[in-house]
Short mmCIF file of C-alpha atoms in Angstrom, two decimals:
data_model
loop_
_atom_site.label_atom_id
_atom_site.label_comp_id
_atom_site.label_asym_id
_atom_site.label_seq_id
_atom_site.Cartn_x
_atom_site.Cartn_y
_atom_site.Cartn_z
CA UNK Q 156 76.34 226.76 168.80
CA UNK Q 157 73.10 225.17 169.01
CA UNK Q 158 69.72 226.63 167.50
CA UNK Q 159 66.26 224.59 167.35
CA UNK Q 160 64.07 225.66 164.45
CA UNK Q 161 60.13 224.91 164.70
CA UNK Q 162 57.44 224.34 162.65
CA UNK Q 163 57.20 226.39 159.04
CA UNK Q 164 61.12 227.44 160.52
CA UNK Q 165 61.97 223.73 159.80
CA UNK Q 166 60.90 223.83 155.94
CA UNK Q 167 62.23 227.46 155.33
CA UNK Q 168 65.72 227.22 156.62
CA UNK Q 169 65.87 223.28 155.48
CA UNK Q 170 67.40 224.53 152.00
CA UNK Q 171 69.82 226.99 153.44
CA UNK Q 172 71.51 224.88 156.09
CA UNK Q 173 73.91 221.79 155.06
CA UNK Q 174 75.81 219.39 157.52
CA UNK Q 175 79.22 220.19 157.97
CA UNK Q 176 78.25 224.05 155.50
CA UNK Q 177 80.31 226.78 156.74
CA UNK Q 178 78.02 230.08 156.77
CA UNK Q 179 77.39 233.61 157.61
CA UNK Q 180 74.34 234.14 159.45
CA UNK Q 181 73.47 237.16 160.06
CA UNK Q 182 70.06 238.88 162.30
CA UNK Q 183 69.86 235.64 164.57
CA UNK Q 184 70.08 236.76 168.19
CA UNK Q 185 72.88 234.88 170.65
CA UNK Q 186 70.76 234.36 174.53
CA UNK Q 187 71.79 232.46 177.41
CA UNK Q 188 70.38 229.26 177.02
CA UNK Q 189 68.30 227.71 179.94
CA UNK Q 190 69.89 224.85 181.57
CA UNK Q 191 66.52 222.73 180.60
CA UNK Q 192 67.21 222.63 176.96
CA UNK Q 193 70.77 221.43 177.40
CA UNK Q 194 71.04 218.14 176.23
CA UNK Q 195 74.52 217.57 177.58
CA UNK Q 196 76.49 219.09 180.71
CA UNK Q 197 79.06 220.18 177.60
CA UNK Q 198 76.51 222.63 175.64
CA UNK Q 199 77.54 226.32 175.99
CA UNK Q 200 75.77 228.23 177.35
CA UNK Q 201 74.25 230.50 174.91
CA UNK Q 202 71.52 229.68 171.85
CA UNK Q 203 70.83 230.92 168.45
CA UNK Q 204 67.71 232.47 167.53
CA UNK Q 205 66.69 232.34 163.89
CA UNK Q 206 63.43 234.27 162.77
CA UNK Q 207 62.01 236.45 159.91
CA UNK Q 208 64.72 238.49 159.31
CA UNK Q 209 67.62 235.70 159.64
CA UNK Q 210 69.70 235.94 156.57
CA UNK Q 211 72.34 232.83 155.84
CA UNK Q 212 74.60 232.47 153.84
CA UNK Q 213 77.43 230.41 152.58
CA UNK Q 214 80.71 231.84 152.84
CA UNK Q 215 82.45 229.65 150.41
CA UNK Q 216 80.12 230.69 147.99
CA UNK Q 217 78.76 227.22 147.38
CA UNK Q 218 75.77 225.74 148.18
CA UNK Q 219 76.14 222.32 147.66
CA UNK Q 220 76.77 220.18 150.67
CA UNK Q 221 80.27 218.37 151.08
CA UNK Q 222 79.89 214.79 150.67
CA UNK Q 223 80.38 212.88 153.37
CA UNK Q 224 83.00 210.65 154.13
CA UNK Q 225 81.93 206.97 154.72
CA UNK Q 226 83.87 204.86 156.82
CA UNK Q 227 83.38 201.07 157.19
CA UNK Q 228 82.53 199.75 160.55
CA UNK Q 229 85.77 198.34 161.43
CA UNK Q 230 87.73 201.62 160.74
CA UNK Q 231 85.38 203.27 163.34
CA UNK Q 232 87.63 202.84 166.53
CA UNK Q 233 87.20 201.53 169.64
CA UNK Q 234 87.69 204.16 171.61
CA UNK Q 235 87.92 207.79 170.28
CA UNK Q 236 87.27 211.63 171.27
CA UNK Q 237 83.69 212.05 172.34
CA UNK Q 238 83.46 214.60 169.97
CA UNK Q 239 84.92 213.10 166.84
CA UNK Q 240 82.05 212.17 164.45
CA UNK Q 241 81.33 209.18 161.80
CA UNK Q 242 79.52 208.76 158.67
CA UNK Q 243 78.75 205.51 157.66
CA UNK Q 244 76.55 203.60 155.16
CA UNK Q 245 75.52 199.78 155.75
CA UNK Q 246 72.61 197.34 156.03
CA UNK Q 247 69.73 197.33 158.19
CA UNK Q 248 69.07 194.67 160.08
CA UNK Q 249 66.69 195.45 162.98
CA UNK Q 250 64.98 198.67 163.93
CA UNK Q 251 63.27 199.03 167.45
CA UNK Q 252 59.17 198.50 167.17
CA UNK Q 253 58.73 201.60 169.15
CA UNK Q 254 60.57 204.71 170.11
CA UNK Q 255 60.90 204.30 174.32
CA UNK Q 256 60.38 207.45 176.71
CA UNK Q 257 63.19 208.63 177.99
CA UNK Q 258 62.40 210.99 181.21
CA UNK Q 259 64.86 213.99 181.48
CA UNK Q 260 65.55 216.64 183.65
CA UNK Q 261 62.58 219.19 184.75
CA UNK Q 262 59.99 216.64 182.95
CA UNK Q 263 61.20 216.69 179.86
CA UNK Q 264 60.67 213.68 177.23
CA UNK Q 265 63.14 212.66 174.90
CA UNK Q 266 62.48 209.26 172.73
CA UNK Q 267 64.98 206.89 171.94
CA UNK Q 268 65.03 203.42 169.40
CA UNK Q 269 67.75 201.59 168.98
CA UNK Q 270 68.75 200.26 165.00
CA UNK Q 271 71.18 197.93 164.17
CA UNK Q 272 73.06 197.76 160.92
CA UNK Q 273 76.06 195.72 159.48
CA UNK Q 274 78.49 195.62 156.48
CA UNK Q 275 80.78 193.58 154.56
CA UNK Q 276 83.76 194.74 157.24
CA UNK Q 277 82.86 193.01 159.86
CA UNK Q 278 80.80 190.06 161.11
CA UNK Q 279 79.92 192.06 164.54
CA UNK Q 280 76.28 194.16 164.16
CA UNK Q 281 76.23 197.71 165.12
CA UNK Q 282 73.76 199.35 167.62
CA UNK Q 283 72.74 202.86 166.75
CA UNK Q 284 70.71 204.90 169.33
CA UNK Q 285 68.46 207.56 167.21
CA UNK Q 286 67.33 210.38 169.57
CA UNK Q 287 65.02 212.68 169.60
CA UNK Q 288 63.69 213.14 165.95
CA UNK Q 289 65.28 210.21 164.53
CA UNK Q 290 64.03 208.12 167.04
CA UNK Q 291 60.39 208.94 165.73
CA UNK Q 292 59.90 210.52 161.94
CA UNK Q 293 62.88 208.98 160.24
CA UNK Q 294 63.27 205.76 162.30
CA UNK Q 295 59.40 204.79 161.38
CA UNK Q 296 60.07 205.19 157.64
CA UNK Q 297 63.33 202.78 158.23
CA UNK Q 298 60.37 200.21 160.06
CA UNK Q 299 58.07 200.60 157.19
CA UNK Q 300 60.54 198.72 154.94
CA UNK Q 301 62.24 196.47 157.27
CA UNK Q 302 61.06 193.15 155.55
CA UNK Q 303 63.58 194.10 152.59
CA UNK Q 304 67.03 195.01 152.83
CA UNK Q 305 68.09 198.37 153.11
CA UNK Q 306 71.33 200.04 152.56
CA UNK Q 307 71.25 203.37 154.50
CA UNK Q 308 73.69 206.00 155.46
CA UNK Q 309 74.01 208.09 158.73
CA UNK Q 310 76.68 210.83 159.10
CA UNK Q 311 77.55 212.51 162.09
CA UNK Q 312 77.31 209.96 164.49
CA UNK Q 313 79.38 209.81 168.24
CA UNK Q 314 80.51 206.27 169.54
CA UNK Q 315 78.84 205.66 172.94
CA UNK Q 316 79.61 203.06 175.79
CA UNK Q 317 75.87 202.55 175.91
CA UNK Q 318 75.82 198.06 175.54
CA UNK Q 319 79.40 197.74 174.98
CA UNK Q 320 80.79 199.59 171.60
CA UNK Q 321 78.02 201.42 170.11
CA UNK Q 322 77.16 204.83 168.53
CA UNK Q 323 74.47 207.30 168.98
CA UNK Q 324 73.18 209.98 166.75
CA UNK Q 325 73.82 214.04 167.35
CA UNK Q 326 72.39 217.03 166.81
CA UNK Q 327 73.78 216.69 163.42
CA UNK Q 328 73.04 213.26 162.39
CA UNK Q 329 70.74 212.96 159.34
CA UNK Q 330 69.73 209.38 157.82
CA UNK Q 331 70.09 209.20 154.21
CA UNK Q 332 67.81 206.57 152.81
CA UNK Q 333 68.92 206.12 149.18
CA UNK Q 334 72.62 207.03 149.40
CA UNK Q 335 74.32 207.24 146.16
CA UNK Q 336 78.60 206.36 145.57
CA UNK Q 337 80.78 203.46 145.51
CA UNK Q 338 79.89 202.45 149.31
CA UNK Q 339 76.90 202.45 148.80
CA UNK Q 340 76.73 199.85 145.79
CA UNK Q 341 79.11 197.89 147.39
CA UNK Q 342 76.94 197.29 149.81
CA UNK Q 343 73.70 196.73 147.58
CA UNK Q 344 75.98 194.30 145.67
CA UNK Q 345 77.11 192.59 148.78
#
């Protein structure tokens, strides 16, 4: 189920929330959701609404998040469930000057820049499409340093048809840029 937090929301909840966390969360409302802030014809059909008295918490009793599980590029396959999800670290070779306007539905605006990024698996680049918030905030910090190498991670990405085999980011996709592990060196070696 989908909820969108705003403004001082963002920074509050930012803490209590981890990808992939399992959680109680209890004093959040469950509406219908309106049709216009569907971003796919999959979404259900009801939203979360967090506020004031929104109380989460983890039911495993940890709050740590689980680490993610890097794949290389050539594990990701081909062709896959549109909802399975990857988590990958590599190099970044090119990120889009500026975010383009994507014109949805009813008038909405979504943004969109593509990324592409390689490691020592294969020879072929990868195109990433960041939506929404990646697209802007974290995409313009990747811009800032493209003149040096950088070894990123992304989890929770979807592959997409979009330009042959490609991925695009989700909901849950957050860009990690100083991962830590064994991948990660690995690649700052290669």
């Amino acid at each position: 189920m989908r909820d969108t937090l705003f403004g001082e929301q963002i920074d509050g909840f930012k803490k209590a929330l981890m990808l992939n966390g399992h959680y109680e969360i209890a004093n959040a409302p469950i509406k219908p959701c309106e049709e216009q802030w569907k971003f796919t014809a999959a979404d259900l059909d009801y939203q979360m609404t967090f506020g004031k008295p929104t109380i989460v918490q983890p039911v495993d009793g940890s709050s740590s998040p689980p680490l993610p599980q890097y794949r290389s590029i050539a594990q990701i396959p081909k062709t896959a469930d549109p909802n399975d999800k990857y988590d990958i670290v590599a190099v970044v070779l090119f990120v889009e000057e500026e975010p383009r306007r994507i014109q949805r539905d009813q008038g909405r605006v979504i943004y969109v820049r593509e990324i592409v990024v390689i490691d020592h698996s294969t020879e072929q680049p990868l195109l990433i499409s960041a939506w929404s918030d990646l697209a802007e905030n974290e995409s313009d910090l990747l811009l800032q340093k493209a003149e040096q190498l950088q070894v990123v991670a992304f989890t929770a990405l979807k592959i997409s048809p979009h330009k042959g085999f490609s991925m695009t980011t989700t909901m849950s996709t957050t860009i990690d840029h100083s991962p830590v592990g064994d991948r990660p060196r690995a690649l700052e070696d290669w």
